[in-house]
XYZ file of C-alpha atoms in Angstrom:
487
model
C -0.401 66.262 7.913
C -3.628 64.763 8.113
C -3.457 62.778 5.542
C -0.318 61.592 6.425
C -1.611 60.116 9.333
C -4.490 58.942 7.108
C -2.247 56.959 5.459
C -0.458 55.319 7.324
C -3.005 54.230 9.856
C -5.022 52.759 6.603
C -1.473 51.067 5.723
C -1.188 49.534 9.162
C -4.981 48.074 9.070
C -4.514 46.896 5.505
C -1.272 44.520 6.833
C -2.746 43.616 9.979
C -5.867 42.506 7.183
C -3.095 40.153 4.933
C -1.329 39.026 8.388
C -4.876 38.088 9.751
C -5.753 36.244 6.336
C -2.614 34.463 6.312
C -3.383 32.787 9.778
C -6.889 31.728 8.723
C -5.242 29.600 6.227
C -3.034 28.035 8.841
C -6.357 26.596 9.966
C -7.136 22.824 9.611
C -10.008 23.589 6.843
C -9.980 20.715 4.254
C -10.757 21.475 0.922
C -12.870 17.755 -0.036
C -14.123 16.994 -3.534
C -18.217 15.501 -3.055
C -18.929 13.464 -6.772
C -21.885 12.251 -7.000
C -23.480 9.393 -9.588
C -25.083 11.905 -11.731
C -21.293 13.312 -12.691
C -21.104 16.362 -10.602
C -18.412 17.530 -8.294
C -19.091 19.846 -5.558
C -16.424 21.623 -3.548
C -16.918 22.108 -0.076
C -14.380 23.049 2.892
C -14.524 21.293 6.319
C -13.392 21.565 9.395
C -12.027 17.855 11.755
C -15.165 18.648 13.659
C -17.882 18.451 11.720
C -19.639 15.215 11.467
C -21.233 13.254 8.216
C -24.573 14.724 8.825
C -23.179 18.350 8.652
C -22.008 17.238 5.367
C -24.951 15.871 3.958
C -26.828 18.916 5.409
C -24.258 21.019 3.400
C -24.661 18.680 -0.123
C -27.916 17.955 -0.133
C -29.596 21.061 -0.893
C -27.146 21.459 -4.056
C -28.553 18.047 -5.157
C -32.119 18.844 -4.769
C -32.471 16.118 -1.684
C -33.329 15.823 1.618
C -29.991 15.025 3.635
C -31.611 11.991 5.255
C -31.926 10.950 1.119
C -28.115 10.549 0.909
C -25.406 8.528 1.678
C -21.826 9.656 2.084
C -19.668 6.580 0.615
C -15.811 6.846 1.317
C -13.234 3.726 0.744
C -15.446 1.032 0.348
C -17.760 1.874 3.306
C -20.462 3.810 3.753
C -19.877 6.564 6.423
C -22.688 6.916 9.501
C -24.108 10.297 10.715
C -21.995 10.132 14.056
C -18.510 10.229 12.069
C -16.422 13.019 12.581
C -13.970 14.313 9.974
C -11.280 13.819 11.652
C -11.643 10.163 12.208
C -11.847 9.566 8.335
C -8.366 10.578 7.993
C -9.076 12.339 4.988
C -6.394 14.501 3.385
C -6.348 17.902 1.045
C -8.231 17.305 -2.085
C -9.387 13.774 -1.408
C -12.657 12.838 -2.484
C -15.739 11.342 -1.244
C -18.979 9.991 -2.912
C -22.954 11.333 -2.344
C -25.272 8.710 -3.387
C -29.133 8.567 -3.636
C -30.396 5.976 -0.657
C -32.560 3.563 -2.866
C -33.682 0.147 -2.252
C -31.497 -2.854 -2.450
C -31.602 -4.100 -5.836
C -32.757 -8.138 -6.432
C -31.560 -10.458 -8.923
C -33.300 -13.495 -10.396
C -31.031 -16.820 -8.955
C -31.264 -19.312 -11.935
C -33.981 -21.383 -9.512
C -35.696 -18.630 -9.626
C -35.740 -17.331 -6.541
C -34.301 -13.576 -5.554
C -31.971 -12.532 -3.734
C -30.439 -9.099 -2.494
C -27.495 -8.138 -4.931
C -25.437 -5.978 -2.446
C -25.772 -8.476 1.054
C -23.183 -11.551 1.830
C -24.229 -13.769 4.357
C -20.911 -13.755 7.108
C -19.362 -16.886 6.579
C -18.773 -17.017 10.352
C -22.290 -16.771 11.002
C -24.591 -18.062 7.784
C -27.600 -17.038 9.745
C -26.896 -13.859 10.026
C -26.208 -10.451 7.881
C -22.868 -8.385 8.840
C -23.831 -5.104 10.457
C -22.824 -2.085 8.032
C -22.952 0.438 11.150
C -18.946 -0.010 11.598
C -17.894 2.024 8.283
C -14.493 3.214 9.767
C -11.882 0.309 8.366
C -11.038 2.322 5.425
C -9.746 5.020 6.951
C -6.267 3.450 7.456
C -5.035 5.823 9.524
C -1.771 5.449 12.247
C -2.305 3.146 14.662
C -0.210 3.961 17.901
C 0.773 0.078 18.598
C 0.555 -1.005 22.232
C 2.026 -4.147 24.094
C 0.640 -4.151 27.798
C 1.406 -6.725 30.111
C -1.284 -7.794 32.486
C 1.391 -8.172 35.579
C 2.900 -4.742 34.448
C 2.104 -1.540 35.963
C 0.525 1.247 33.378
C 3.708 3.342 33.612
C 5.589 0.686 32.215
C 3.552 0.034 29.057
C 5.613 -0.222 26.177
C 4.872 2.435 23.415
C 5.282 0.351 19.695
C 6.040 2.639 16.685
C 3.170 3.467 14.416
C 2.188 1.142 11.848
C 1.843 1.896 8.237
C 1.280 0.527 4.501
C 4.513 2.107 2.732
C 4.492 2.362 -1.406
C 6.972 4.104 -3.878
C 5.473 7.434 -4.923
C 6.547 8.282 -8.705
C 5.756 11.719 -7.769
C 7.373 12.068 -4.143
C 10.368 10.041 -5.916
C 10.684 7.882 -2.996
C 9.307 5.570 -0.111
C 6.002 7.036 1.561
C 3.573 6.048 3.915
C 0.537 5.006 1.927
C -3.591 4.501 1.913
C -5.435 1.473 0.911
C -8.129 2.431 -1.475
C -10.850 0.733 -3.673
C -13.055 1.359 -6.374
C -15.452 -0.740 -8.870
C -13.539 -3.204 -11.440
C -15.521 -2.912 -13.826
C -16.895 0.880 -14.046
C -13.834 2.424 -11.889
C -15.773 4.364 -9.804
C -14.917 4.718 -5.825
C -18.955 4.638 -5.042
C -18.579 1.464 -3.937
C -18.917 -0.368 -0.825
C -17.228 -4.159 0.101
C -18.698 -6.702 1.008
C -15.992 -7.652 3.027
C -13.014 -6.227 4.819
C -9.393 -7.904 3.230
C -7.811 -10.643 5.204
C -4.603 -11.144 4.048
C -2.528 -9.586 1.232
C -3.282 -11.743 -1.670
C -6.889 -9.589 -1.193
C -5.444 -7.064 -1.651
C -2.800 -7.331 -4.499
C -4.840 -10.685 -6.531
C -7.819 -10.258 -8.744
C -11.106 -11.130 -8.189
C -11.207 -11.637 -4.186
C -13.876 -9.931 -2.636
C -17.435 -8.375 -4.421
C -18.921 -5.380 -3.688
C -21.823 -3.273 -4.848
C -21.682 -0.299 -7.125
C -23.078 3.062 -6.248
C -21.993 5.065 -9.206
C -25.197 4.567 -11.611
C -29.385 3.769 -11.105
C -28.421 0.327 -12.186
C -25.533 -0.975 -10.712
C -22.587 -2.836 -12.172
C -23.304 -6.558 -12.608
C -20.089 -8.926 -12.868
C -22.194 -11.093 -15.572
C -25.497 -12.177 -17.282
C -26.970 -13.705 -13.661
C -26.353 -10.061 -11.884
C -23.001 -11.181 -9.878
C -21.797 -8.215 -8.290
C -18.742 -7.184 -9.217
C -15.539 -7.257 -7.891
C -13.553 -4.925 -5.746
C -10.003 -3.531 -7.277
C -7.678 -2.591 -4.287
C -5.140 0.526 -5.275
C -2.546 2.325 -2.777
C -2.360 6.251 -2.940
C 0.689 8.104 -1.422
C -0.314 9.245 2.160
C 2.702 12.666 1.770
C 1.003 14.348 -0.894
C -2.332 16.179 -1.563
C -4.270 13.599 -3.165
C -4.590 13.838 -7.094
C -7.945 11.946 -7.730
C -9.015 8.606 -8.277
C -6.412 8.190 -10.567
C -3.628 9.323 -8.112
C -1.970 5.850 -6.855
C 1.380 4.841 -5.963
C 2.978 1.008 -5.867
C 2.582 -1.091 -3.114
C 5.630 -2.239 -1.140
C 4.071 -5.113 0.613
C 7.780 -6.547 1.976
C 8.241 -2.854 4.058
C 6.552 -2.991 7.611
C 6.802 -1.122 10.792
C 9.193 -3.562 12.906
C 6.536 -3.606 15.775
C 7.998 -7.064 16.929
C 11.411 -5.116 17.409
C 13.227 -8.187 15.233
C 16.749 -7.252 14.693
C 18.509 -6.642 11.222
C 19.781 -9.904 9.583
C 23.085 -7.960 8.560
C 24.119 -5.516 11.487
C 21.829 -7.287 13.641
C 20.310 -3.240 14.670
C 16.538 -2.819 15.878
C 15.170 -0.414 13.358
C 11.636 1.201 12.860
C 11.132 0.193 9.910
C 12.447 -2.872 7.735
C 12.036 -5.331 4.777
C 10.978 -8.773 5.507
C 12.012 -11.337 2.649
C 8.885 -13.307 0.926
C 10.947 -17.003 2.289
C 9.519 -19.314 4.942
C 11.375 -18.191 7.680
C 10.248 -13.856 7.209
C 14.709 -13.058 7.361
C 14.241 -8.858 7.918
C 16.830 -6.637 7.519
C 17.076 -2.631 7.736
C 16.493 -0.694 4.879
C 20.166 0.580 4.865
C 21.638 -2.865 5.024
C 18.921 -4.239 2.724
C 20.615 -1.520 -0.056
C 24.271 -2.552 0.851
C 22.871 -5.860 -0.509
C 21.299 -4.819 -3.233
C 24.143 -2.484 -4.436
C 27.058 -5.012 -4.120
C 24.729 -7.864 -5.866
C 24.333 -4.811 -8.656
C 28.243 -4.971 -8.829
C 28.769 -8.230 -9.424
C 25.988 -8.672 -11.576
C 24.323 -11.574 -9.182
C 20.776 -11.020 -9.768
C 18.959 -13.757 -11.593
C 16.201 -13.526 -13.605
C 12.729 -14.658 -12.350
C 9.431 -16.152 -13.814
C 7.232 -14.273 -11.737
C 9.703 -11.627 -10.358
C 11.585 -10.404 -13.240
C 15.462 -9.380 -12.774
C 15.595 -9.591 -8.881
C 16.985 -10.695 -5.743
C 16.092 -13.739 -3.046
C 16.561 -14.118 0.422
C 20.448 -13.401 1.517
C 20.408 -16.315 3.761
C 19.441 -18.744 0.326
C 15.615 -19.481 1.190
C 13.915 -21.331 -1.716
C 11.119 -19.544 -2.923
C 12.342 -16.463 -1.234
C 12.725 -13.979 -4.823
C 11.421 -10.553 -4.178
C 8.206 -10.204 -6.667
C 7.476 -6.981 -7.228
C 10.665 -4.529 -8.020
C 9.138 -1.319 -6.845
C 11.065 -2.832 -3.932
C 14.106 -1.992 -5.073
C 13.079 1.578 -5.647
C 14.745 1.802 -2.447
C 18.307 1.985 -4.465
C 19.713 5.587 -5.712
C 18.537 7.017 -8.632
C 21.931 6.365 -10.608
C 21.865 2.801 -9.084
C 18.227 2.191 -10.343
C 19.092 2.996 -13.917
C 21.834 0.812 -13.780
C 19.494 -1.703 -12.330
C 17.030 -1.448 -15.599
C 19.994 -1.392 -17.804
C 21.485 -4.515 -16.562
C 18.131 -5.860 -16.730
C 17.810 -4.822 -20.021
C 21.011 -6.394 -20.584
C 20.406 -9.916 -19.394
C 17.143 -9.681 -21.287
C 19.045 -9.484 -24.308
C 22.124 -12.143 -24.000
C 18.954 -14.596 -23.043
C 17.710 -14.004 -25.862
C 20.801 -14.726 -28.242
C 22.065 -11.136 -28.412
C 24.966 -9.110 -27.875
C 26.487 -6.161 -25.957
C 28.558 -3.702 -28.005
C 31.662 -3.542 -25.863
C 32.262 -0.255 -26.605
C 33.520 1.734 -23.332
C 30.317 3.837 -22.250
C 27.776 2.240 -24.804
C 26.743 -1.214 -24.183
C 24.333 -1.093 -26.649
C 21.813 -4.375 -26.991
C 22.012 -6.203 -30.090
C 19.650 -9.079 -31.268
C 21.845 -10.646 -34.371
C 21.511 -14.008 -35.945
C 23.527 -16.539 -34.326
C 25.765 -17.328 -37.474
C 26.939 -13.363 -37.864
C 30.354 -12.980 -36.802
C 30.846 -9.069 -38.091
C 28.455 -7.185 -35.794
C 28.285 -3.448 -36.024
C 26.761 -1.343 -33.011
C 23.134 -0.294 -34.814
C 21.709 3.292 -33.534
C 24.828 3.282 -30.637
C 28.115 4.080 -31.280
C 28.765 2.272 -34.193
C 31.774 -0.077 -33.242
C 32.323 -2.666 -35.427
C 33.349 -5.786 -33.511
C 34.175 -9.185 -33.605
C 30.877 -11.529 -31.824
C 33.608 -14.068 -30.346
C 36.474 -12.505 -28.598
C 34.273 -8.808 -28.229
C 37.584 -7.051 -29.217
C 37.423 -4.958 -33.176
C 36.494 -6.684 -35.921
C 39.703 -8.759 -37.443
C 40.271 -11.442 -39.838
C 41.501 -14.853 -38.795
C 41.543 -16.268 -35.412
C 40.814 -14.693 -32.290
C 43.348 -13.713 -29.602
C 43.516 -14.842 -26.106
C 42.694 -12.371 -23.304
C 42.942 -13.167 -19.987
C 39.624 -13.141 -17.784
C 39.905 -11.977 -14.542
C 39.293 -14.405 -11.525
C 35.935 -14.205 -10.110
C 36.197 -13.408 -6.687
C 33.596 -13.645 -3.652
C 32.139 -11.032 -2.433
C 33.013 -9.722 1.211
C 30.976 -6.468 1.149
C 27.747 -8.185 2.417
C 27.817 -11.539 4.148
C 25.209 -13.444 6.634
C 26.075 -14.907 9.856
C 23.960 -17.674 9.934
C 23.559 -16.982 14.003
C 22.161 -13.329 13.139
C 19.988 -15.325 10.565
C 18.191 -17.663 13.356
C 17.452 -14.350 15.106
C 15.871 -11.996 12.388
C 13.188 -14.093 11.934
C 9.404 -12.242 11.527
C 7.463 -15.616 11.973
C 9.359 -16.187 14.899
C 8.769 -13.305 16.771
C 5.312 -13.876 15.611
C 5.490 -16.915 17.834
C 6.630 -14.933 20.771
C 4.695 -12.204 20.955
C 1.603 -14.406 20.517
C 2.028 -17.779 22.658
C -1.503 -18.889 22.490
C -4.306 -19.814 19.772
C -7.073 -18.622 22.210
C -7.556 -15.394 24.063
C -10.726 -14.231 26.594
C -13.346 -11.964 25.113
C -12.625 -8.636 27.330
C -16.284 -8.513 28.468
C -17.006 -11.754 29.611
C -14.127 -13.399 29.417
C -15.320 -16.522 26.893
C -12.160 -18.363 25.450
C -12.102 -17.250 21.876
C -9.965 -19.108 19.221
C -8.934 -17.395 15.951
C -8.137 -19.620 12.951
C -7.362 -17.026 9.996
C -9.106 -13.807 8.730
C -8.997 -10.190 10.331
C -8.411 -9.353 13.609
C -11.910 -8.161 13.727
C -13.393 -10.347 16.877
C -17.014 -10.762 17.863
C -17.913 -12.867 20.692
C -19.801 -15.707 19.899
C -21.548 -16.400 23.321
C -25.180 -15.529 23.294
C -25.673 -11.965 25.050
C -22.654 -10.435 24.509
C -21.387 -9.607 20.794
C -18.814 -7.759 21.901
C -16.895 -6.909 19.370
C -12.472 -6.372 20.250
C -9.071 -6.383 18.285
C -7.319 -9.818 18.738
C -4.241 -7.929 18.952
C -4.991 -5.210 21.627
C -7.826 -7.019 23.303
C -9.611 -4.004 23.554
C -12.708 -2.742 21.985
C -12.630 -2.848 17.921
C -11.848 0.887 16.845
C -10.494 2.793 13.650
C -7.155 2.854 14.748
C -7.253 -1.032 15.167
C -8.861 -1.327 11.831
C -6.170 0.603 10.566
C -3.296 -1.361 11.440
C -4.441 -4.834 12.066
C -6.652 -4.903 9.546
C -5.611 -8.333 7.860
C -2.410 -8.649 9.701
């Protein structure tokens, strides 16, 4: 009887044990990856809490360093003791750089003077060096969007939908919220810090933009012969998924944005969260559903055209010169059975462009490059259907018959009104919500005019410096670094 009882009370202590394991890892511990430029990874588990200096505490005694010796370098900035954890919006498995502090290298200018290799004078300000004590703009995190008016009462504040970077994640298999990342062109490595934040998307997506300085070896990577530093490369990572390493990344969708403006769909003329705004003058959005329906029924009829820059693609519905979509990750969007018909036709017009054939074979359609004089043409590692190149019907002897073509018709399943068209217009509700070129300075109220770049404002007038968010016209934080960052 005894040890019955034995048993089972060890049985109950041993499940209350598992149960009480399972919760602990329904905590918010984050497993991070620390690299550091000697090669090493260290893994080390931390909790939204803890601040940078906890880390360094925690990594520099496996490096042999003091933790004042070190410098914790995440996204292109270097991270300050004060940070917590939880405002680096760092997910499972993501990484973060240690560095050695060391002097600022020099290089020789060809005058022969010297010069710091890592420090660009602010173009705003040539007589003065940016601060580097505001490392939190690569943390991209949500930013809850806010439109207050000033003769509004607080309760009526209008709460704007989060705003995001979105990519197409191979892995997910579908549209994701995403985070802007960087590393060194030249060596690859992420131990590197910008020298300035990205002001527009052509930063981001072109080559060559904006230098930084490399962390990952004792001599950093020079662009060329007179020490340049090198330049940054920009990459997206899914934002859904544990992170997979600096090679994890996921394609950009730069035509997807969180419809903070509330502009209405150019089709069904609906408000949606989220939408597509076309690359033409006027910024035509439409919903993602109706932005399909137009995809799909141009997929029908075969309407998409092929583009220098953009490959097989689609423009603006309304007609907009210059409007073709660029980059066809965008029209990841589409089924997976529509996509593949999408690369097939593309494959398709590739081929009749370039003096080829399509074996008309029901279920084949098989691309043929033949020369141009061959009238016999049989259906090479397809079906083998031997055919005649004129009339597409079996191969014959003598003329070719007839066959009636059927009548091009127009089609009706998507159409624009061009009222609904003057409407969905992203430029123009750029207009509205922002009806001046100057706004005050929150602390003392100096007129402040922005011309281009971030939305990163520092007030000019001597004694103040305050430094706000031209959007919220509030102090300059992480979460307005992660949405308005250039735009």
């Amino acid at each position: 009887m005894f040890n019955i009882v034995t048993f089972l009370k060890n049985l109950i202590y041993n499940m209350l044990a598992i149960f009480s394991f399972g919760r602990k890892k329904l905590s918010n511990t984050l497993s991070i990856y620390v690299k550091t430029n000697t090669g090493n990874t260290l893994s080390v588990d931390l909790e939204p809490h803890m601040d940078i200096k906890v880390v360094k505490e925690m990594v520099a005694p496996q490096l042999g360093l003091m933790p004042d010796e070190l410098k914790i370098i995440f996204a292109g900035k270097e991270l300050s003791d004060t940070i917590t954890i939880s405002e680096c919006d760092l997910g499972q498995q993501s990484i973060i750089h240690a560095v050695k502090s060391r002097p600022m290298p020099v290089r020789k200018l060809p005058n022969g003077s010297k010069t710091l290799l890592d420090v660009k004078i602010s173009e705003e300000s040539p007589e003065e060096i940016p601060s580097t004590s505001k490392p939190l703009c690569e943390t991209l995190s949500d930013l809850q969007l806010t439109e207050v008016n000033e003769k509004q009462e607080p309760d009526q504040t209008k709460v704007r939908p989060k705003a995001h970077f979105f990519v197409y994640c191979s892995q997910c298999a579908k549209v994701c919220t995403g985070k802007l990342r960087v590393r060194c062109s030249i060596c690859k490595s992420g131990a590197f810090t910008v020298h300035r934040d990205p002001a527009c998307w052509d930063d981001v997506l072109k080559k060559k933009r904006i230098t930084g300085h490399c962390e990952n070896f004792d001599t950093p990577c020079v662009e060329n012969e007179f020490g340049d530093p090198p330049f940054t490369e920009f990459y997206f990572k899914c934002a859904e998924h544990s992170s997979g390493g600096e090679k994890d990344f996921a394609g950009p969708l730069n035509l997807i944005k969180t419809n903070h403006k509330d502009v209405p769909c150019i089709a069904c003329t609906e408000t949606s969260d989220i939408v597509l705004v076309f690359p033409c003058e006027a910024g035509h959005v439409s919903c993602l559903d109706c932005f399909r329906q137009y995809c799909v029924s141009r997929l029908l009829e075969r309407q998409f055209l092929e583009h220098p820059a953009g490959g097989y693609t689609l423009r603006c519905p309304v007609g907009c010169d210059n409007s073709y979509i660029e980059d066809v990750h965008h029209f990841r969007l589409l089924s997976k059975e529509q996509y593949e018909r999408y690369q097939r036709f593309a494959t398709e017009e590739y081929v009749l462009r370039n003096g080829g054939v399509l074996c008309p074979q029901p279920g084949c359609g098989m691309g043929l490059l033949v020369d141009p004089e061959c009238r016999r043409i049989q259906c090479q590692n397809g079906c083998g259907f031997v055919f005649c190149r004129q009339c597409l019907q079996g191969f014959h002897i003598g003329d070719c018959l007839e066959t009636p073509q059927p009548n091009a018709g127009t089609s009706l399943e998507y159409s624009i009104d061009p009222l609904r068209a003057s409407e969905a217009r992203w430029d123009e509700a750029s207009k509205i919500a922002i009806k001046v070129t100057t706004k005050p300075c929150p602390q003392c109220r100096t007129a402040t005019e922005r011309d281009g770049g971030c939305m990163h404002m520092v007030c000019t007038r001597s004694g103040c410096g305050y430094e706000w968010c031209w959007v919220c016209q509030t102090p300059w934080t992480r979460d307005c670094m992660a949405a308005h960052w250039f735009g």
